Amino acid sequence: MAEPSQEAELSTRDLCYRYGEQWAVDDVTLKLRPGELTALIGPNGAGKSTLLQMLQGQLTPSHGEVLLGEQPIRSCRHQVALMPQRGRIDWRFPITALEMVKLRHSGKGAAVDRDAKAALASVGMEALGGARLGELSGGQQQRVLLASCLTQSSNTLLLDEPCSAMDPPARQKVLELLRDEAKSGRCICLSSHDWGTALQHYDRVIVLDRQLLFDGPPQQVGPQLNELITSRSGWQH
Ligand code: ADP
Ligand code: MG
């Protein structure tokens, strides 16, 4: 079977996931396109992490399917990179920041070292390549995870709350970096519960609360979301 091209869209149809009796994601149909920077927003427990894990093929849907181009995601998982939520990583793993970034690099030889150092520099971590993961702050650890995603050959990057522990200047730098990556043709989707930033800075905003509530450009989703926030508890900042 032919590999999907780098321009392939990542799409879902009627996607559902159930933990025991509880539906975490219910009937989500969407399409992520190359060149777009998309925010996936929703309150805690909305199903964002579950959806991202299904999009990368880590979790098998209870119902529905995920396709990259025409192919089921299971057959082309390496074309989609997922940066896990910070809490899902064991930071006591005894390696350095640079070694962590090199782990997932798909290349060989000197290029691996060069690319890993360049990726660390792009997230402002060039001086900390030799630091052990456990010695880094939360925001620095997230920057290492992001650098690791960036060095992978995958055109689609799914980032699960990549900036949650970062300070505002680091967030700003990452936002600019992701915007450049999207401009160069990558498909980027990141989850967040910071809808203020999402509505200001992203090309597209998807609002999830188990079900997909809204999906569109910020100008369209902003007013819809405001109306929802005033009518539902759990959606306040
Ligand atoms: P979000 O990332 O939006 O905070 P999650 O996808 O982590 O949401 O979780 C969605 C729902 O599924 C929550 O109610 C959560 O408690 C539940 N859930 C998540 N992971 C598990 C799990 N491994 N076992 C059981 N329930 C889970
Ligand atoms: Mg989550």
XYZ file of C-alpha atoms and ligand atoms in Angstrom:
265
model
C 0.000 0.000 0.000
C 1.415 3.441 -0.939
C 2.379 5.844 1.876
C 0.189 8.949 2.193
C 1.904 12.067 0.835
C 3.195 14.846 3.110
C 0.181 16.914 2.011
C -2.291 14.323 3.271
C -5.090 15.482 5.570
C -5.675 13.780 8.899
C -9.379 13.099 9.174
C -11.804 11.337 11.486
C -15.257 9.947 10.934
C -17.777 9.405 13.754
C -14.942 8.946 16.241
C -15.884 7.677 19.717
C -13.918 6.467 22.715
C -15.206 4.863 25.870
C -13.348 4.153 29.120
C -15.488 1.406 30.670
C -18.990 2.836 30.697
C -17.876 6.447 30.262
C -17.823 8.077 26.817
C -14.808 10.411 26.679
C -15.141 11.280 22.975
C -18.477 11.064 21.232
C -19.045 11.150 17.496
C -16.267 13.501 16.382
C -15.814 14.106 12.667
C -13.085 16.564 11.659
C -10.255 17.209 9.232
C -6.805 18.653 9.983
C -5.069 20.226 7.014
C -1.389 20.828 6.227
C -0.418 24.487 6.586
C -2.960 25.091 9.350
C -2.289 25.882 13.003
C -5.287 24.541 14.904
C -6.160 24.857 18.586
C -8.199 22.096 20.181
C -9.816 23.646 23.222
C -12.133 22.460 25.948
C -12.289 22.262 29.750
C -10.530 19.595 31.834
C -11.934 16.175 31.046
C -13.327 17.294 27.659
C -11.591 14.408 25.862
C -8.762 16.413 24.260
C -5.955 14.000 25.227
C -8.070 10.977 24.311
C -8.838 12.467 20.891
C -5.172 13.326 20.212
C -4.099 9.793 21.157
C -6.638 8.343 18.726
C -5.494 10.761 16.025
C -1.961 9.406 16.387
C -3.096 5.774 16.460
C -2.012 5.206 20.089
C -5.582 4.489 21.134
C -7.928 2.387 19.033
C -11.341 4.075 18.717
C -14.368 2.367 20.231
C -16.159 3.422 17.064
C -15.307 5.343 13.893
C -11.987 5.756 12.131
C -8.913 7.961 11.665
C -7.396 8.302 8.196
C -4.233 9.970 6.946
C -5.142 10.681 3.350
C -6.870 7.443 2.392
C -4.918 5.188 4.767
C -5.967 4.011 8.242
C -3.707 5.735 10.778
C -2.506 2.378 12.156
C -0.577 1.744 8.933
C 1.209 5.129 8.893
C 1.573 6.209 12.537
C 5.168 7.363 12.015
C 3.852 10.184 9.822
C 2.103 11.747 12.809
C 4.047 12.874 15.905
C 2.376 13.297 19.282
C 3.833 15.378 22.096
C 2.227 13.865 25.207
C 0.870 15.909 28.071
C 3.682 16.585 30.550
C 2.207 14.423 33.307
C 2.429 11.333 31.119
C 6.262 11.307 31.019
C 8.574 9.826 33.651
C 11.088 12.637 33.995
C 13.397 10.513 36.179
C 14.534 8.721 33.006
C 18.342 9.159 33.328
C 19.197 10.882 30.039
C 20.060 14.418 28.977
C 17.862 16.854 27.050
C 19.969 16.341 23.903
C 19.780 12.536 24.206
C 16.005 12.762 24.598
C 15.676 14.765 21.382
C 17.940 12.340 19.502
C 15.907 9.295 20.624
C 13.062 9.899 18.169
C 15.138 11.228 15.266
C 14.542 9.157 12.177
C 17.947 9.915 10.531
C 21.448 8.520 11.011
C 24.992 9.736 11.746
C 26.114 13.336 12.200
C 22.774 14.727 10.979
C 21.064 13.434 14.123
C 23.323 15.437 16.435
C 23.147 18.531 14.240
C 19.330 18.444 13.915
C 18.804 17.742 17.614
C 20.992 20.711 18.591
C 19.207 22.942 16.071
C 15.814 21.861 17.434
C 16.903 22.602 21.009
C 18.147 26.025 19.864
C 14.817 26.734 18.129
C 13.031 26.369 21.484
C 15.682 28.398 23.344
C 17.289 25.373 25.040
C 20.724 25.325 23.365
C 22.527 25.937 26.670
C 20.772 23.061 28.437
C 21.384 20.148 26.045
C 23.638 18.446 28.614
C 21.196 18.801 31.522
C 19.417 15.708 32.851
C 15.661 15.722 32.236
C 14.922 15.598 35.965
C 16.960 18.758 36.568
C 14.835 20.864 34.211
C 11.839 23.005 35.135
C 8.391 22.053 33.848
C 8.516 24.609 31.034
C 12.019 23.491 30.025
C 10.907 19.861 29.947
C 8.058 20.824 27.644
C 10.493 22.607 25.349
C 12.579 19.413 25.137
C 9.474 17.409 24.209
C 8.605 19.952 21.558
C 12.150 19.876 20.133
C 11.847 16.099 19.941
C 8.625 16.397 17.916
C 10.150 18.961 15.583
C 13.071 16.686 14.617
C 10.752 13.872 13.601
C 10.081 13.596 9.886
C 6.304 13.592 10.494
C 4.461 16.350 8.698
C 1.618 16.290 11.212
C 2.339 17.361 14.800
C -0.187 16.857 17.587
C 0.800 18.662 20.772
C -1.019 17.977 24.025
C -0.956 21.163 26.134
C 2.619 21.916 25.007
C 2.880 25.276 26.819
C 1.007 24.594 30.056
C 4.094 24.957 32.281
C 5.866 27.677 30.273
C 6.280 31.309 31.222
C 4.747 33.953 28.886
C 7.970 34.725 26.908
C 8.552 31.007 26.257
C 4.914 30.604 25.159
C 5.269 33.502 22.771
C 8.443 32.025 21.269
C 6.778 28.621 20.836
C 3.724 30.189 19.229
C 5.926 31.972 16.672
C 7.840 28.761 16.022
C 4.651 26.772 15.458
C 3.299 29.447 13.170
C 6.488 29.195 11.044
C 6.226 25.401 11.001
C 2.615 25.626 9.793
C 3.610 28.176 7.144
C 6.223 25.740 5.876
C 3.413 23.227 5.294
C 3.199 21.242 8.494
C -0.180 20.349 9.940
C -0.194 21.368 13.609
C -2.910 20.824 16.182
C -2.398 21.652 19.842
C -4.697 21.206 22.775
C -5.173 23.924 25.346
C -7.645 25.231 27.853
C -6.418 28.771 27.250
C -9.106 29.903 24.829
C -8.110 33.562 25.020
C -4.807 32.791 23.253
C -6.413 30.280 20.907
C -8.952 32.816 19.687
C -6.285 35.452 19.082
C -3.477 33.516 17.480
C -4.590 30.374 15.681
C -5.885 29.805 12.150
C -8.602 27.541 13.361
C -10.266 26.645 16.648
C -11.976 23.356 17.446
C -14.056 23.311 20.619
C -14.536 19.921 22.248
C -16.584 18.896 25.239
C -16.828 15.148 24.626
C -18.643 16.105 21.439
C -17.343 18.551 18.873
C -19.145 21.822 19.637
C -17.608 24.307 17.198
C -15.008 24.178 14.445
C -13.897 27.142 12.366
C -11.794 30.293 12.165
C -11.477 32.298 15.430
C -13.750 35.085 14.120
C -16.555 32.557 13.770
C -15.893 30.440 16.878
C -15.216 33.388 19.248
C -18.836 34.612 19.483
C -20.173 31.038 19.662
C -17.796 30.273 22.508
C -18.664 33.468 24.395
C -22.317 32.539 24.297
C -21.503 29.054 25.605
C -19.289 30.370 28.413
C -22.074 32.573 29.732
C -24.557 29.687 29.683
C -22.499 26.756 31.046
C -20.598 26.289 34.262
C -17.155 24.666 33.899
C -16.301 26.916 30.959
C -15.177 30.006 32.866
C -11.488 30.930 32.741
P -8.783 16.291 28.639
O -7.469 15.979 27.997
O -9.670 17.167 27.816
O -8.616 16.857 30.034
P -9.061 13.397 28.759
O -9.076 12.895 27.358
O -7.796 13.248 29.531
O -9.575 14.908 28.789
O -10.189 12.655 29.575
C -11.543 12.603 29.129
C -12.375 11.814 30.147
O -11.930 10.457 30.161
C -12.229 12.328 31.579
O -13.460 12.210 32.226
C -11.221 11.385 32.201
O -11.425 11.240 33.569
C -11.480 10.089 31.459
N -10.250 9.291 31.316
C -9.106 9.699 30.726
N -8.169 8.739 30.749
C -8.749 7.685 31.386
C -8.304 6.362 31.735
N -7.082 5.943 31.394
N -9.169 5.556 32.389
C -10.419 5.970 32.691
N -10.911 7.198 32.396
C -10.095 8.049 31.746
Mg -5.562 16.339 28.564
